[in-house]
Short mmCIF file of C-alpha atoms in Angstrom, two decimals:
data_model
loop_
_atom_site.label_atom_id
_atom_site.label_comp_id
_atom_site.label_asym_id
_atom_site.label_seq_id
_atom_site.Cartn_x
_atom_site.Cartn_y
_atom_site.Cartn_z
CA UNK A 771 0.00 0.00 0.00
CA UNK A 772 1.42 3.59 -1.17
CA UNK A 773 1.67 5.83 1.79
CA UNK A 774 0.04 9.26 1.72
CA UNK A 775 0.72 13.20 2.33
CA UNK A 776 -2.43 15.60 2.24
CA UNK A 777 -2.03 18.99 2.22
CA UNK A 778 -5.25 21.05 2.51
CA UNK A 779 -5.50 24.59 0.95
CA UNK A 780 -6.23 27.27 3.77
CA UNK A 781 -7.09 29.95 1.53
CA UNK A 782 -7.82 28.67 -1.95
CA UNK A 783 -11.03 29.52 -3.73
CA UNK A 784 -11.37 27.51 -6.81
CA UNK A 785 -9.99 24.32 -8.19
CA UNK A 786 -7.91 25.64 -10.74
CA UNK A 787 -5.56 26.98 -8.46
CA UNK A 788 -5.12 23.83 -7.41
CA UNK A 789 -4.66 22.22 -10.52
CA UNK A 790 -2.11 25.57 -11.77
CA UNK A 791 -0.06 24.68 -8.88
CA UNK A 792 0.30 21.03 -9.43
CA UNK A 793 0.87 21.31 -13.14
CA UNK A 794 3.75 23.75 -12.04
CA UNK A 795 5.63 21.30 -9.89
CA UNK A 796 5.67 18.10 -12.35
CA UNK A 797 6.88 17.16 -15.04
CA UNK A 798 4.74 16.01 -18.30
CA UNK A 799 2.31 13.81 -16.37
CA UNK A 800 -1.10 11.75 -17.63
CA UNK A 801 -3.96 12.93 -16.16
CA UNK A 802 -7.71 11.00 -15.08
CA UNK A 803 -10.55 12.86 -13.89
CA UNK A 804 -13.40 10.94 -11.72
CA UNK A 805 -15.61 12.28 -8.92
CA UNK A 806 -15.82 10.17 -5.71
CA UNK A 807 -18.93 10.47 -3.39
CA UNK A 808 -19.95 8.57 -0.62
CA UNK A 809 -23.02 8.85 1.48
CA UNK A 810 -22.97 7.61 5.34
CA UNK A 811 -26.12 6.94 7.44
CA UNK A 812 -25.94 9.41 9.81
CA UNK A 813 -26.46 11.97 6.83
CA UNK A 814 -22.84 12.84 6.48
CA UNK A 815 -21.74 12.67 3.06
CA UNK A 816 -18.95 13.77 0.50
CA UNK A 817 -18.57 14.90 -3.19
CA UNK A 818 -15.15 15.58 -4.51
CA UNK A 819 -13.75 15.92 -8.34
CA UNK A 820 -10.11 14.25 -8.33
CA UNK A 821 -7.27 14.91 -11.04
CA UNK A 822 -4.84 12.40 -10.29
CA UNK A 823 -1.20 13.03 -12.15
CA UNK A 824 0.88 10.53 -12.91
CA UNK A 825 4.57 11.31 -14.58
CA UNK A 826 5.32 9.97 -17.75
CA UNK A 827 8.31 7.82 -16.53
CA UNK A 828 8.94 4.72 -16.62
CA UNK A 829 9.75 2.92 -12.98
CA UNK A 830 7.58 6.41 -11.02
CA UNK A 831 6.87 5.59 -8.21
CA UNK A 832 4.38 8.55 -6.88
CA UNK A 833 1.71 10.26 -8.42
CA UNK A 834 -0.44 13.52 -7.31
CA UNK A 835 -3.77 14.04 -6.89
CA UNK A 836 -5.92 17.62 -6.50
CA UNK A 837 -9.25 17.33 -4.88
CA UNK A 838 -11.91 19.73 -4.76
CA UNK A 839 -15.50 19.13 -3.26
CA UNK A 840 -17.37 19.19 -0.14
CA UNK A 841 -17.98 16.75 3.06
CA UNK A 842 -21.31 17.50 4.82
CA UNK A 843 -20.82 17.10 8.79
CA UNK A 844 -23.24 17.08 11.05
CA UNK A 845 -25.12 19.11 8.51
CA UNK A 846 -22.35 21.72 8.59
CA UNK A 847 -19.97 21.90 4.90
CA UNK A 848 -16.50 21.35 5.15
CA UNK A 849 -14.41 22.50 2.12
CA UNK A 850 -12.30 20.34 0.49
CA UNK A 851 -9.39 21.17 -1.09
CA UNK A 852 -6.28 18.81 -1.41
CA UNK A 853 -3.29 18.21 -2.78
CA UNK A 854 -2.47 14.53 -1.80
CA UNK A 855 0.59 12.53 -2.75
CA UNK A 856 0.77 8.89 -3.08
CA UNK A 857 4.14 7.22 -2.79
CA UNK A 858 6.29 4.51 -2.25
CA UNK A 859 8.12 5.06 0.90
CA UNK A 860 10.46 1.97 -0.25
CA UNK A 861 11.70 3.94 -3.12
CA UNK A 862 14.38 7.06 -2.69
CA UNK A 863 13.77 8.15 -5.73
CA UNK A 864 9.91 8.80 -5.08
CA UNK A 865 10.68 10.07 -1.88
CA UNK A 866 12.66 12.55 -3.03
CA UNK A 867 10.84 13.65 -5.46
CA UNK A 868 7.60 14.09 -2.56
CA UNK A 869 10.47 16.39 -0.65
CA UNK A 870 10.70 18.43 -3.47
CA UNK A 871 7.20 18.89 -4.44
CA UNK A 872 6.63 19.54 -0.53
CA UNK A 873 9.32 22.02 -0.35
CA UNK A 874 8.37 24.13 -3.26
CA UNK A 875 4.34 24.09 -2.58
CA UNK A 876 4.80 25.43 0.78
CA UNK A 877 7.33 27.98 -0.21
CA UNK A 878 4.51 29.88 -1.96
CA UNK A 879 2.04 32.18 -1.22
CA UNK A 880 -1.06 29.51 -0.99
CA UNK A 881 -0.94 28.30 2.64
CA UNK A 882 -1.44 24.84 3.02
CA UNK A 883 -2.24 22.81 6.75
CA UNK A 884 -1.70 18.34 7.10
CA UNK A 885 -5.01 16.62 6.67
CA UNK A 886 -6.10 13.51 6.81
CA UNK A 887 -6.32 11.76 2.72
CA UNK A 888 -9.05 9.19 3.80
CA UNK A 889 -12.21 11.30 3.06
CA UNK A 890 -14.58 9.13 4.99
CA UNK A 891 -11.52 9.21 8.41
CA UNK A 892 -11.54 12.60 7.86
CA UNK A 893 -15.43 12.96 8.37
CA UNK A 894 -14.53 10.96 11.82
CA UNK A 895 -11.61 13.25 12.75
CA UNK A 896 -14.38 16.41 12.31
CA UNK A 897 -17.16 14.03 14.25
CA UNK A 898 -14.24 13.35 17.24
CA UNK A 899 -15.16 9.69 16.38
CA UNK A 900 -11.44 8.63 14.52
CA UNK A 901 -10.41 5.38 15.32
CA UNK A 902 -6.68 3.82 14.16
CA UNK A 903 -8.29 0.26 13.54
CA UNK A 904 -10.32 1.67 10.53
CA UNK A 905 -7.42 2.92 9.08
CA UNK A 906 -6.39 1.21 5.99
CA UNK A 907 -3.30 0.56 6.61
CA UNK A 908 -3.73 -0.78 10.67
CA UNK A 909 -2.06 -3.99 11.95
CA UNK A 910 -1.65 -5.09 15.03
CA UNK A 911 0.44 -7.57 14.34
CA UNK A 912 2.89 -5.26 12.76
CA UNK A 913 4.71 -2.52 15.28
CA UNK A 914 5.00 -0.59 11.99
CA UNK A 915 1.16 0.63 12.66
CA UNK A 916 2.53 2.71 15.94
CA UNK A 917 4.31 5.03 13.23
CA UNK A 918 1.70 5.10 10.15
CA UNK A 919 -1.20 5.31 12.44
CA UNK A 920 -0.93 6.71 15.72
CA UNK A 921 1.26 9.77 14.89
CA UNK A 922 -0.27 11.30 11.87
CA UNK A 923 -3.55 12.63 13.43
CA UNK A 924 -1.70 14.15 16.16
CA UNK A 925 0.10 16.08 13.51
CA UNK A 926 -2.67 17.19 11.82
CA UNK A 927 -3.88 18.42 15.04
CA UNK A 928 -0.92 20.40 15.73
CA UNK A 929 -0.56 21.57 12.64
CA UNK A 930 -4.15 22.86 12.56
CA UNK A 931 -3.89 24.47 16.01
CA UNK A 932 -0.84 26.72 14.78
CA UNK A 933 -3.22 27.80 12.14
CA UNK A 934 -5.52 28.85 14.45
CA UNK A 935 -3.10 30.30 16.68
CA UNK A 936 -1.40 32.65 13.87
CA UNK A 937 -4.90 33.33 12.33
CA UNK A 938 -5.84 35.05 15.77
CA UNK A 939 -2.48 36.39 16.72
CA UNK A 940 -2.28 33.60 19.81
CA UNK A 941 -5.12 36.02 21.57
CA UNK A 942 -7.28 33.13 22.43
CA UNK A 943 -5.46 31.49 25.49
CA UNK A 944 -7.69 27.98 25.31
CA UNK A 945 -5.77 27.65 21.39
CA UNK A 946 -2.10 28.41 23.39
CA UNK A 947 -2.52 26.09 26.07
CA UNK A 948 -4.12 23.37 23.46
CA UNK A 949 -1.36 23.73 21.15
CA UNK A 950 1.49 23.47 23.95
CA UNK A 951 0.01 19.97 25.00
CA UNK A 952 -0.84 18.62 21.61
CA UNK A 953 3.23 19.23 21.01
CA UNK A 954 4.19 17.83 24.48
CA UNK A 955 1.55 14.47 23.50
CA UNK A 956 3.92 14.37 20.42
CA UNK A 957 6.93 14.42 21.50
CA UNK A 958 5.50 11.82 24.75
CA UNK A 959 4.76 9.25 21.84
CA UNK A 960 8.14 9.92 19.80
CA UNK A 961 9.98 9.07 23.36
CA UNK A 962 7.62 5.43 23.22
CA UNK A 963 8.49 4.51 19.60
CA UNK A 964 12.32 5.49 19.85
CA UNK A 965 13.29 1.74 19.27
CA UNK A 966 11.40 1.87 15.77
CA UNK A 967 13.23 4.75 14.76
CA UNK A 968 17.29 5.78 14.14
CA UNK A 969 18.71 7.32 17.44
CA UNK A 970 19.83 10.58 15.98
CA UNK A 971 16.81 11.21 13.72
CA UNK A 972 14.88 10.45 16.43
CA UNK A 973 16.30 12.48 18.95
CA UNK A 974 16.38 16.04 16.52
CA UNK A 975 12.98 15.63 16.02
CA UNK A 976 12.29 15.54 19.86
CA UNK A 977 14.60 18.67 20.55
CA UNK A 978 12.20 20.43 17.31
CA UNK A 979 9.49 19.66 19.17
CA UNK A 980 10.74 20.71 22.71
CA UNK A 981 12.01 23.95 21.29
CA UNK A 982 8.51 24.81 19.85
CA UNK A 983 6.77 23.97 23.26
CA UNK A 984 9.10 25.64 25.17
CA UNK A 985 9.03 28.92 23.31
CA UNK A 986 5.66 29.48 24.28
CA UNK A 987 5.92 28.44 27.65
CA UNK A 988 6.60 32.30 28.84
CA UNK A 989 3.18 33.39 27.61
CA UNK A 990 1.72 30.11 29.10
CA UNK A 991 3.28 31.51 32.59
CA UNK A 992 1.33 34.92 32.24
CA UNK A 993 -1.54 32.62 31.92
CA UNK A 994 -1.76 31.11 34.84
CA UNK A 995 -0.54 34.01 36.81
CA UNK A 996 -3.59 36.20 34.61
CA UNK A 997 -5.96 33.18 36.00
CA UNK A 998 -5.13 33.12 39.49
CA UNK A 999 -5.81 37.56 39.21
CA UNK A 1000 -9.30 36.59 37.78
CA UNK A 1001 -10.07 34.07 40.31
CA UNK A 1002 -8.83 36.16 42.97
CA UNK A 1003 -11.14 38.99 42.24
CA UNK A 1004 -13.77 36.59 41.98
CA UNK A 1005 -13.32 35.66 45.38
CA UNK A 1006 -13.15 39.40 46.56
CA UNK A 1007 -16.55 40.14 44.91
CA UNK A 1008 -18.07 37.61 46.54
CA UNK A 1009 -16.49 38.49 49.97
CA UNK A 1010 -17.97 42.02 49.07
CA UNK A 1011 -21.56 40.65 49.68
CA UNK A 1012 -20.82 39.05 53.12
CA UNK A 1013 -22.09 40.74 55.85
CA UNK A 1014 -21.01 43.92 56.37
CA UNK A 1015 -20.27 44.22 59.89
CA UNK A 1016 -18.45 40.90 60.19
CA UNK A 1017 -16.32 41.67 56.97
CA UNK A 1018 -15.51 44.73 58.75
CA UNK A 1019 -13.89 42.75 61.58
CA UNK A 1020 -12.31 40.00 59.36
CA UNK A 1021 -10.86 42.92 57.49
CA UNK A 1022 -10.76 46.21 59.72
CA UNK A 1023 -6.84 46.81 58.97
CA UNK A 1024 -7.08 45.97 55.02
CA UNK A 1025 -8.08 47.86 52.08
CA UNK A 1026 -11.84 48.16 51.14
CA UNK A 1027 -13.28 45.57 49.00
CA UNK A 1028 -13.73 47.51 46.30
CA UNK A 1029 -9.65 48.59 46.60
CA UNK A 1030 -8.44 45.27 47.01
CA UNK A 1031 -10.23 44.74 43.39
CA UNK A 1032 -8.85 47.46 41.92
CA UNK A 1033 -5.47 46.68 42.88
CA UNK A 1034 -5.29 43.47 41.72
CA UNK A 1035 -6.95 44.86 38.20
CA UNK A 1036 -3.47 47.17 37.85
CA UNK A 1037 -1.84 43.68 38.26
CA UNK A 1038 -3.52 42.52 35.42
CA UNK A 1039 -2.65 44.85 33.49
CA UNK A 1040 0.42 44.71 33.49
CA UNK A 1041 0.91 41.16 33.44
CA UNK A 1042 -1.33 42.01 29.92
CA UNK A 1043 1.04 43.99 29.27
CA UNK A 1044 4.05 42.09 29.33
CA UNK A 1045 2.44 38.52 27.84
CA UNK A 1046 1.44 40.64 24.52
CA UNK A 1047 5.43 41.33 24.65
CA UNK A 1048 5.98 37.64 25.16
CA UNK A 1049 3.56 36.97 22.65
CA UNK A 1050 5.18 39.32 20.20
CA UNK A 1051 8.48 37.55 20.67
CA UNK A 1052 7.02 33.61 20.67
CA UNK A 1053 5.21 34.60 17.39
CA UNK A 1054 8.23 36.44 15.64
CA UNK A 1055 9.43 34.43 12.25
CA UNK A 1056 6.78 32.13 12.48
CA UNK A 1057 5.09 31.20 9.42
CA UNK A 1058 1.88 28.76 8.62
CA UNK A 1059 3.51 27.39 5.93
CA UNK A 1060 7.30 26.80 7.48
CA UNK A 1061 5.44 25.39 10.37
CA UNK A 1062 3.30 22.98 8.14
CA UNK A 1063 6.52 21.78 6.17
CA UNK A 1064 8.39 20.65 9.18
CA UNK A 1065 5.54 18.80 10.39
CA UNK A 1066 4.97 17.53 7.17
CA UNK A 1067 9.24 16.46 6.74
CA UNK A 1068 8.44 14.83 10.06
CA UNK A 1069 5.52 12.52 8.48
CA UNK A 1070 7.16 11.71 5.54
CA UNK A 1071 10.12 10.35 8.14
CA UNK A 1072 7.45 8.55 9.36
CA UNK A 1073 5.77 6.77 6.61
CA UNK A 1074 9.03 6.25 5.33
CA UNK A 1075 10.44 4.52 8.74
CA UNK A 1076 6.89 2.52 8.67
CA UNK A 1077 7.54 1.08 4.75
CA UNK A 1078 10.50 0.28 5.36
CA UNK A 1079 9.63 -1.91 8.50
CA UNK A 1080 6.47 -3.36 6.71
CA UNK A 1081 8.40 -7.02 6.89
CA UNK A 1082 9.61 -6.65 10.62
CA UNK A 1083 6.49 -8.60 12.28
CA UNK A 1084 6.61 -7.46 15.64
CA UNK A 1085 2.91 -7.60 18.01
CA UNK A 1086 1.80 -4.14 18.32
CA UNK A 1087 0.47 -4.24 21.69
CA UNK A 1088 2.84 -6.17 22.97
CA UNK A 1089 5.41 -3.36 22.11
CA UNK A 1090 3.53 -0.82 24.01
CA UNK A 1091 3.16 -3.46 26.89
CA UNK A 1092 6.74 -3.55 27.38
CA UNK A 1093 7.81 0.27 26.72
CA UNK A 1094 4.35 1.51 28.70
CA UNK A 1095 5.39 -1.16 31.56
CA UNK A 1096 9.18 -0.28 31.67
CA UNK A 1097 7.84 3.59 32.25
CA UNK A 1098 5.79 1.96 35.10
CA UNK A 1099 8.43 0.33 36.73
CA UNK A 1100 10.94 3.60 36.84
CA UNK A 1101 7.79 5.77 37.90
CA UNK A 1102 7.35 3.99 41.14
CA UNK A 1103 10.97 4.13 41.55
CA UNK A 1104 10.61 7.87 41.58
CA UNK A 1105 10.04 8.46 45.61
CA UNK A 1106 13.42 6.90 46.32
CA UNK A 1107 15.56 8.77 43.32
CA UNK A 1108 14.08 11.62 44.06
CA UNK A 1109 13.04 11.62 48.42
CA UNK A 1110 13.28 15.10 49.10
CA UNK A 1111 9.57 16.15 48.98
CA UNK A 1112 10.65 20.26 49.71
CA UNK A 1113 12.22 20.35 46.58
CA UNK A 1114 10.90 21.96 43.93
CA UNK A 1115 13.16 21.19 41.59
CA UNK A 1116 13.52 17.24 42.26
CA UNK A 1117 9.04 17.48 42.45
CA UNK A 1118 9.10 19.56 38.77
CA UNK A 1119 11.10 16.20 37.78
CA UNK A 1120 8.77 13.80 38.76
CA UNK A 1121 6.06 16.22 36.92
CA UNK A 1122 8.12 16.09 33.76
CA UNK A 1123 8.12 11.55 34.22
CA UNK A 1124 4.29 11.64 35.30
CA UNK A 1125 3.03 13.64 31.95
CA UNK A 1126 5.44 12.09 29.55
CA UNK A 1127 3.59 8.44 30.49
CA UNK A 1128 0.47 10.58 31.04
CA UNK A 1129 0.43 11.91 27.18
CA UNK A 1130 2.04 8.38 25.98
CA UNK A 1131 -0.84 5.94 27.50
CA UNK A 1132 -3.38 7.92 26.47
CA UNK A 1133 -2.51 7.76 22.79
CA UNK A 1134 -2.46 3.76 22.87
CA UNK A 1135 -6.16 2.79 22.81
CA UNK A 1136 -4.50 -1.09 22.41
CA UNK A 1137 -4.12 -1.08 26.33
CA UNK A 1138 -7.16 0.81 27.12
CA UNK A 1139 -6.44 1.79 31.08
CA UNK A 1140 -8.83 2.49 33.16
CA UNK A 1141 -10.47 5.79 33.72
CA UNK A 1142 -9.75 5.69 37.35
CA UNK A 1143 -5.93 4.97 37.12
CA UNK A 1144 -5.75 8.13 34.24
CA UNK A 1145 -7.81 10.78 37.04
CA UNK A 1146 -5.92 9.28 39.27
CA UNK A 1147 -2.47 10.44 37.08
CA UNK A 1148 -3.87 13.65 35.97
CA UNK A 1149 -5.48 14.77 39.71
CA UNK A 1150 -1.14 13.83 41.25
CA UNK A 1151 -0.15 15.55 38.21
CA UNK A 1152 -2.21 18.47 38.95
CA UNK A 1153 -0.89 18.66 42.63
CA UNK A 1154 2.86 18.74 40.98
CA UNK A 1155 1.61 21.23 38.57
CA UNK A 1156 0.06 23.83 41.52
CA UNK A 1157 3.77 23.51 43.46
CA UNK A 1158 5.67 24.27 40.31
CA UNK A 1159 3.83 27.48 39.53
CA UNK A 1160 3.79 28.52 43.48
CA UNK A 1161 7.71 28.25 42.99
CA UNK A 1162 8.19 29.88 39.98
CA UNK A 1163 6.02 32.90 40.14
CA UNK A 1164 7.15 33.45 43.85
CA UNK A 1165 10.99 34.23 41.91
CA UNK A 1166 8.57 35.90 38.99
CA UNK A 1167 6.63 38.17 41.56
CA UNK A 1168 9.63 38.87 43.44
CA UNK A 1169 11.32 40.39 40.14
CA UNK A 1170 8.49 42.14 39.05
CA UNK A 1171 7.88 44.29 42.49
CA UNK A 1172 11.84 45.44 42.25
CA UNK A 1173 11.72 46.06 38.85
CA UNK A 1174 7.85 48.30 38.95
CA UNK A 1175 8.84 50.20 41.79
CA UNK A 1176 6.68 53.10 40.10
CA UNK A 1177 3.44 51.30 40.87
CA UNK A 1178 2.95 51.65 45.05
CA UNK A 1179 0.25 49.23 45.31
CA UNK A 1180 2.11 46.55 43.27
CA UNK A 1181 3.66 45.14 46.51
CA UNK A 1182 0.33 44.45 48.23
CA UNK A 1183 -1.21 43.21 44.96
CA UNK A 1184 1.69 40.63 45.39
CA UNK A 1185 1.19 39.74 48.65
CA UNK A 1186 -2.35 39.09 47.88
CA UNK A 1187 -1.70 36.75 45.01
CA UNK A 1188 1.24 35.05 46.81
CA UNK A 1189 -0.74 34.18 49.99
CA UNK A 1190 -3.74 33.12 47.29
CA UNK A 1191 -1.04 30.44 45.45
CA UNK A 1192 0.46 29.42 48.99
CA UNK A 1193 -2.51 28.29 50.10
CA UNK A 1194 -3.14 26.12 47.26
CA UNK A 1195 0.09 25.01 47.42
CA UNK A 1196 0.13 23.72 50.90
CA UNK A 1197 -2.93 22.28 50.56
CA UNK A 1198 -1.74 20.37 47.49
CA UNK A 1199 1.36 19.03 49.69
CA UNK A 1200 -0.77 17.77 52.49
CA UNK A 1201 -2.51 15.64 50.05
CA UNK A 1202 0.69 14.61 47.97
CA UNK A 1203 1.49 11.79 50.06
CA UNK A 1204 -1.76 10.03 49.78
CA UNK A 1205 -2.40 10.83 46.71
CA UNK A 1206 0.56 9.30 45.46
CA UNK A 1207 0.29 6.24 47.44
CA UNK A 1208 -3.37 5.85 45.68
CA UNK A 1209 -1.79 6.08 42.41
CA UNK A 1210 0.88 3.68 43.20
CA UNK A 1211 -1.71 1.21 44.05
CA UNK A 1212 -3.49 1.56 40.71
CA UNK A 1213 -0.35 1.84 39.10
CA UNK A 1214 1.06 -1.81 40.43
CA UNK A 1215 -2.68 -3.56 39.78
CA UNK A 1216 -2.70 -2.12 35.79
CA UNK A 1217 1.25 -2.95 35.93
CA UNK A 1218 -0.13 -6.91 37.07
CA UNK A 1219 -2.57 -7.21 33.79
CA UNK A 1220 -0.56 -6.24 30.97
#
């Protein structure tokens, strides 16, 4: 089976632009028109006209296809228009040629995003109803599937998110914080296949990834400060409508309600001050369509890695039994390599461990754990999470008062938001102990059925 690259026109408004660019990039090539439709039960449906080109040379080994239509989902259109390559990853020549056409079709002005190829997969990535054992090419006897299967749709969610993200200047925070952990699932799953892959391939494609995640990890720390502001004033206007004599003696040597409020409000603004300059500087140089060819280099490593591998008849589950378990094992060895509990440091480690296997297990439906033991990961991870940011923005806070010296109230505000995150952070380290014991406990009984 030929393996597949979709690239889906952003901004194009008819299908001779996508035929003009095709023609461009090829040499003299036969061409066959058809239109494929398909109609689904659920009223879901699509309608596409295909040009597939095909080189006239002997021994080619890839051929391109433009495809313009329409899938109907959940009675809402969805445009379609495509630029899909078909090629055999066993062949250097046809790869080669697929970099080039890559390279040059996303050094234009048309922007282009990954998509799925499979119309009627695509319909159940847009329905949230996409599962790897429809894919075509699925095997689980073949570890091969881990790379042609359970990678590409987490790059074509990536890949759309940083559309989204440039399209609205990274102004919607849900998109940021989506986009960070779609990149950190990623990389997560490119740690678990590492054995399928060459070592030093493997490992610049993790560092790519890191370095994309942790450029935007400054603006993700305004975040969560900016969040803690909002809830904090949401507390203090509900304090507001206690009553007022016994606020008055809770609070007789404080600002007035309506004070405290406004001082945390100059907080926010200037922490919304300084995340647009993060912002500025995370977004600088970045480009849909650079973006979109990396991602895209990265799949064709992929399929490439997975053709090649096609005869290596290895059980797929099995594999993720043995890397999943192995992450098990060294994750309850964590309390002893790491026993000092008041450290942030050697806790932001353990974070780090916990997520990785987090992001990894969730992206192996084969071993389907159980919804308690994931809470039960996410809720520790959560706890880790709260005593990072309390020791980070304590340094943060502490640079930003000695540094704003202009603003008199900015000290309180501080105080207020520090005694806000201290509180949630000793309450999260009373309840790390147990917690983690719990999870242990689930950990060792899912360890004790693979």
């Amino acid at each position: 089976m030929k393996q597949k690259i979709c690239l889906h026109g952003v901004d194009i408004k008819h299908q001779a632009q996508l035929l003009g660019l095709v023609k461009k990039l090829l040499p003299p090539c036969t061409v066959k028109y058809k239109v494929k439709e398909k109609y689904f039960s659920d009223n879901d449906m699509y309608k596409c006209r295909m040009a597939r080109f095909t080189p006239k040379i002997n021994g080619t080994d890839y051929s391109v296809v433009c495809a313009w239509g329409v899938l109907l989902v959940s009675d809402k259109p969805v445009q379609v228009a495509d630029i899909i390559l078909e090629f055999d990853g066993r062949s250097s020549e046809a790869v080669t040629a697929v970099q080039r056409i890559l390279t040059k079709l996303l050094s234009g002005k048309q922007r282009f995003v990954l998509d799925e190829p499979d119309l009627s997969r695509r319909i159940d990535l847009q329905r949230g109803c996409y599962c790897l054992d429809k894919l075509n090419d699925y095997d689980a006897e073949n570890v091969a599937t881990s790379l042609s299967c359970h990678i590409p749709w987490q790059l074509y969610g990536v890949n759309k998110l940083w559309e989204q993200v440039l399209a609205t200047g990274g102004s919607q925070r849900p998109l940021w914080r989506q986009l960070r952990v779609k990149l950190r699932r990623l990389r997560s799953f490119l740690a678990l296949v590492k054995p399928l892959l060459p070592e030093t391939e493997a490992l610049e494609w993790q560092q790519k990834i890191k370095a994309k995640a942790t450029a935007m990890a400054g603006v993700r720390e305004f975040d969560v400060m900016l969040l803690t502001c909002s809830r904090l004033r949401m507390r203090q206007s509900g304090n507001d409508e206690e009553n007022t004599e016994t606020a008055a003696k809770r609070q007789e040597n404080l600002p007035s309600g309506n004070e405290r409020m406004q001082t945390v409000s100059n907080l926010q603004r200037l922490l919304e001050q300084l995340r647009k300059q993060e912002l500025q500087k995370s977004l600088q140089g970045l480009k849909l369509n650079l973006l979109t060819l990396e991602l895209a280099q990265l799949l064709l490593f992929l399929q490439v890695q997975a053709a090649q591998s096609k005869e290596q008849r290895w059980d797929l589950t099995g594999f993720f039994c043995k890397r999943l378990g192995g992450w098990a094992e060294k994750i309850q060895l964590l309390p002893q390599k790491y026993s000092d509990i008041s450290d942030r440091e050697q806790l932001h480690k353990i974070r780090i461990k916990l997520k990785r296997f987090r992001y990894a297990l969730q992206s192996v439906p084969e071993l389907s754990a159980s919804p308690r033991l994931l809470r039960s990961l996410k809720y520790l991870q959560d706890m880790l999470g709260i005593l990072h940011d309390d020791y980070v923005n304590e340094r943060y806070m502490e640079n930003l008062a000695a540094n704003h010296q202009e603003i008199p109230e900015l000290r309180y505000e501080i105080a207020l938001l520090r005694g806000w995150e201290q509180a949630k952070a000793d309450a999260a380290m009373e309840q790390l102990a147990a917690q983690w014991e719990e999870f242990s406990s689930l950990l060792a009984a899912w360890q004790e059925e693979l």
